């Protein structure tokens, strides 16, 4: 039976370790120009309802580097745009393809893709989660800090899809995560509960606060994301007001450990969730983080799709 990667919770800590160590070896192989054919004879459908730069590039190039064939579809080009149900689309794609990487608005859409296609489906971002982002982010943190367990991540901003997946991942890997968000923009309740249950087992500390300074103090990693996620454009004005002050800037960075690093899943809005001097500064690892999406994508594809 095929397995899908819709949520960080779909894998165990041991499997996360396996994927992270394959990310490392894949990075070395790709960088040395080694020929890899682990996805030979695999056609991977990239089905995107929303824009993407990094995720689409990472999964398309990873598929090519591993010897497979990527096929990109914007949902606008499919009969989906004329009302064909997702379950019918899923059945058709499932009979033609070997796997699907989907970027969707409603998380239920990625669930239905997986349910009806019968092939592995990778969540390339939904309104609820962004699990593949967390794989490459954790790999980047390991590269820089040499470990995950025991580190303190401070997430500043919206309790959104990236934050939800970070919570599940941090709890699973024994990391401490403090989320600073304005009232009304907390992470998803169900996810928080699931993460807290896991944290009891791994010893992670998970904190949700309205105070950016509480979250940032002594952090090893300062992480932020956009204030207005894709699909929330109608709330822009309300969000601009609510998030003022929830910014990663030099003042906040001073509260973190002296060797703290700054991460952002990107795209970034300088002057809003992060300042230009911080994203361009010497503690920023955002370009390393973005570059590692390719290697994380390759490891995820191999793990879920290899026949
Ligand atoms: N971080 C991320 O998912 O970027 P894209 O929206 O460009 O894919
Ligand atoms: N939270 C953002 C992440 C973009 C990669 C969004 O959903 O738009």
PDB file of N, CA and C and ligand atoms in Angstrom, residues 50-51 54-55 103 124-127 130 133 155 158 160-163 225-226 228-233 265-267 293, ligand 2:
ATOM      1  N   UNK A  50      -1.641  26.949  -6.025  1.00  0.00           N
ATOM      2  CA  UNK A  50      -1.130  28.250  -5.561  1.00  0.00           C
ATOM      3  C   UNK A  50       0.242  28.487  -6.165  1.00  0.00           C
ATOM      4  N   UNK A  51       0.727  29.729  -6.162  1.00  0.00           N
ATOM      5  CA  UNK A  51       2.069  29.990  -6.679  1.00  0.00           C
ATOM      6  C   UNK A  51       3.161  29.317  -5.843  1.00  0.00           C
ATOM      7  N   UNK A  54      10.217  28.089  -4.654  1.00  0.00           N
ATOM      8  CA  UNK A  54      11.139  27.116  -4.090  1.00  0.00           C
ATOM      9  C   UNK A  54      10.640  25.680  -4.162  1.00  0.00           C
ATOM     10  N   UNK A  55       9.392  25.460  -3.769  1.00  0.00           N
ATOM     11  CA  UNK A  55       8.898  24.078  -3.682  1.00  0.00           C
ATOM     12  C   UNK A  55       8.793  23.465  -5.077  1.00  0.00           C
ATOM     13  N   UNK A 103       0.122  21.228  -4.064  1.00  0.00           N
ATOM     14  CA  UNK A 103       0.030  22.455  -3.254  1.00  0.00           C
ATOM     15  C   UNK A 103      -1.407  22.940  -3.366  1.00  0.00           C
ATOM     16  N   UNK A 124       2.817  19.582  -0.640  1.00  0.00           N
ATOM     17  CA  UNK A 124       3.763  20.683  -0.911  1.00  0.00           C
ATOM     18  C   UNK A 124       3.239  22.004  -0.392  1.00  0.00           C
ATOM     19  N   UNK A 125       2.382  21.962   0.597  1.00  0.00           N
ATOM     20  CA  UNK A 125       1.770  23.088   1.330  1.00  0.00           C
ATOM     21  C   UNK A 125       0.249  23.065   1.172  1.00  0.00           C
ATOM     22  N   UNK A 126      -0.401  23.088   2.320  1.00  0.00           N
ATOM     23  CA  UNK A 126      -1.863  23.277   2.366  1.00  0.00           C
ATOM     24  C   UNK A 126      -2.113  24.387   3.376  1.00  0.00           C
ATOM     25  N   UNK A 127      -3.384  24.736   3.578  1.00  0.00           N
ATOM     26  CA  UNK A 127      -3.655  25.790   4.564  1.00  0.00           C
ATOM     27  C   UNK A 127      -3.314  25.326   5.992  1.00  0.00           C
ATOM     28  N   UNK A 130       2.883  22.367   6.129  1.00  0.00           N
ATOM     29  CA  UNK A 130       3.921  22.447   5.089  1.00  0.00           C
ATOM     30  C   UNK A 130       5.034  21.470   5.491  1.00  0.00           C
ATOM     31  N   UNK A 133       8.700  21.443   4.022  1.00  0.00           N
ATOM     32  CA  UNK A 133       9.498  22.592   4.458  1.00  0.00           C
ATOM     33  C   UNK A 133      10.260  22.237   5.735  1.00  0.00           C
ATOM     34  N   UNK A 155       9.599  30.921  17.144  1.00  0.00           N
ATOM     35  CA  UNK A 155       8.845  31.227  15.923  1.00  0.00           C
ATOM     36  C   UNK A 155       8.034  32.485  16.198  1.00  0.00           C
ATOM     37  N   UNK A 158       2.734  34.491  12.525  1.00  0.00           N
ATOM     38  CA  UNK A 158       1.415  33.868  12.373  1.00  0.00           C
ATOM     39  C   UNK A 158       1.466  32.379  12.722  1.00  0.00           C
ATOM     40  N   UNK A 160       0.580  29.746  11.474  1.00  0.00           N
ATOM     41  CA  UNK A 160       0.071  29.271  10.180  1.00  0.00           C
ATOM     42  C   UNK A 160       0.529  27.849   9.862  1.00  0.00           C
ATOM     43  N   UNK A 161       0.414  27.473   8.590  1.00  0.00           N
ATOM     44  CA  UNK A 161       0.793  26.129   8.139  1.00  0.00           C
ATOM     45  C   UNK A 161       2.239  25.758   8.500  1.00  0.00           C
ATOM     46  N   UNK A 162       3.160  26.694   8.300  1.00  0.00           N
ATOM     47  CA  UNK A 162       4.570  26.423   8.599  1.00  0.00           C
ATOM     48  C   UNK A 162       4.730  26.239  10.107  1.00  0.00           C
ATOM     49  N   UNK A 163       4.080  27.097  10.871  1.00  0.00           N
ATOM     50  CA  UNK A 163       4.149  27.013  12.335  1.00  0.00           C
ATOM     51  C   UNK A 163       3.553  25.687  12.826  1.00  0.00           C
ATOM     52  N   UNK A 225       7.689  33.760   9.306  1.00  0.00           N
ATOM     53  CA  UNK A 225       6.996  33.506   8.037  1.00  0.00           C
ATOM     54  C   UNK A 225       6.122  34.732   7.763  1.00  0.00           C
ATOM     55  N   UNK A 226       5.524  34.760   6.596  1.00  0.00           N
ATOM     56  CA  UNK A 226       4.699  35.905   6.199  1.00  0.00           C
ATOM     57  C   UNK A 226       3.523  36.124   7.158  1.00  0.00           C
ATOM     58  N   UNK A 228       0.661  37.341   5.938  1.00  0.00           N
ATOM     59  CA  UNK A 228      -0.537  37.046   5.125  1.00  0.00           C
ATOM     60  C   UNK A 228      -0.197  35.865   4.225  1.00  0.00           C
ATOM     61  N   UNK A 229      -0.714  34.708   4.554  1.00  0.00           N
ATOM     62  CA  UNK A 229      -0.435  33.523   3.741  1.00  0.00           C
ATOM     63  C   UNK A 229      -1.286  33.541   2.471  1.00  0.00           C
ATOM     64  N   UNK A 230      -0.889  32.702   1.528  1.00  0.00           N
ATOM     65  CA  UNK A 230      -1.647  32.596   0.277  1.00  0.00           C
ATOM     66  C   UNK A 230      -3.077  32.166   0.589  1.00  0.00           C
ATOM     67  N   UNK A 231      -4.035  32.894   0.056  1.00  0.00           N
ATOM     68  CA  UNK A 231      -5.446  32.584   0.300  1.00  0.00           C
ATOM     69  C   UNK A 231      -6.050  33.480   1.378  1.00  0.00           C
ATOM     70  N   UNK A 232      -5.201  34.282   2.051  1.00  0.00           N
ATOM     71  CA  UNK A 232      -5.713  35.137   3.140  1.00  0.00           C
ATOM     72  C   UNK A 232      -5.692  36.617   2.759  1.00  0.00           C
ATOM     73  N   UNK A 233      -5.553  36.878   1.470  1.00  0.00           N
ATOM     74  CA  UNK A 233      -5.366  38.255   1.004  1.00  0.00           C
ATOM     75  C   UNK A 233      -6.489  39.202   1.463  1.00  0.00           C
ATOM     76  N   UNK A 265      11.014  30.695   5.832  1.00  0.00           N
ATOM     77  CA  UNK A 265      10.757  29.730   4.749  1.00  0.00           C
ATOM     78  C   UNK A 265      10.740  30.416   3.391  1.00  0.00           C
ATOM     79  N   UNK A 266      10.502  31.744   3.385  1.00  0.00           N
ATOM     80  CA  UNK A 266      10.435  32.558   2.164  1.00  0.00           C
ATOM     81  C   UNK A 266       9.168  32.220   1.367  1.00  0.00           C
ATOM     82  N   UNK A 267       8.598  33.119   0.606  1.00  0.00           N
ATOM     83  CA  UNK A 267       9.081  34.462   0.294  1.00  0.00           C
ATOM     84  C   UNK A 267       8.979  35.413   1.496  1.00  0.00           C
ATOM     85  N   UNK A 293      16.126  22.890   0.152  1.00  0.00           N
ATOM     86  CA  UNK A 293      14.811  22.343  -0.209  1.00  0.00           C
ATOM     87  C   UNK A 293      14.952  21.290  -1.304  1.00  0.00           C
TER      88      UNK A 293
HETATM   89  N1  LIG B   2       2.525  30.520   5.207  1.00  0.00           N
HETATM   90  C1  LIG B   2       2.939  30.787   3.849  1.00  0.00           C
HETATM   91  C2  LIG B   2       4.068  29.898   3.475  1.00  0.00           C
HETATM   92  C3  LIG B   2       4.639  30.143   2.106  1.00  0.00           C
HETATM   93  C4  LIG B   2       5.709  29.163   1.762  1.00  0.00           C
HETATM   94  C5  LIG B   2       1.750  30.610   2.924  1.00  0.00           C
HETATM   95  O1  LIG B   2       0.991  29.657   3.102  1.00  0.00           O
HETATM   96  O2  LIG B   2       1.584  31.428   2.013  1.00  0.00           O
END
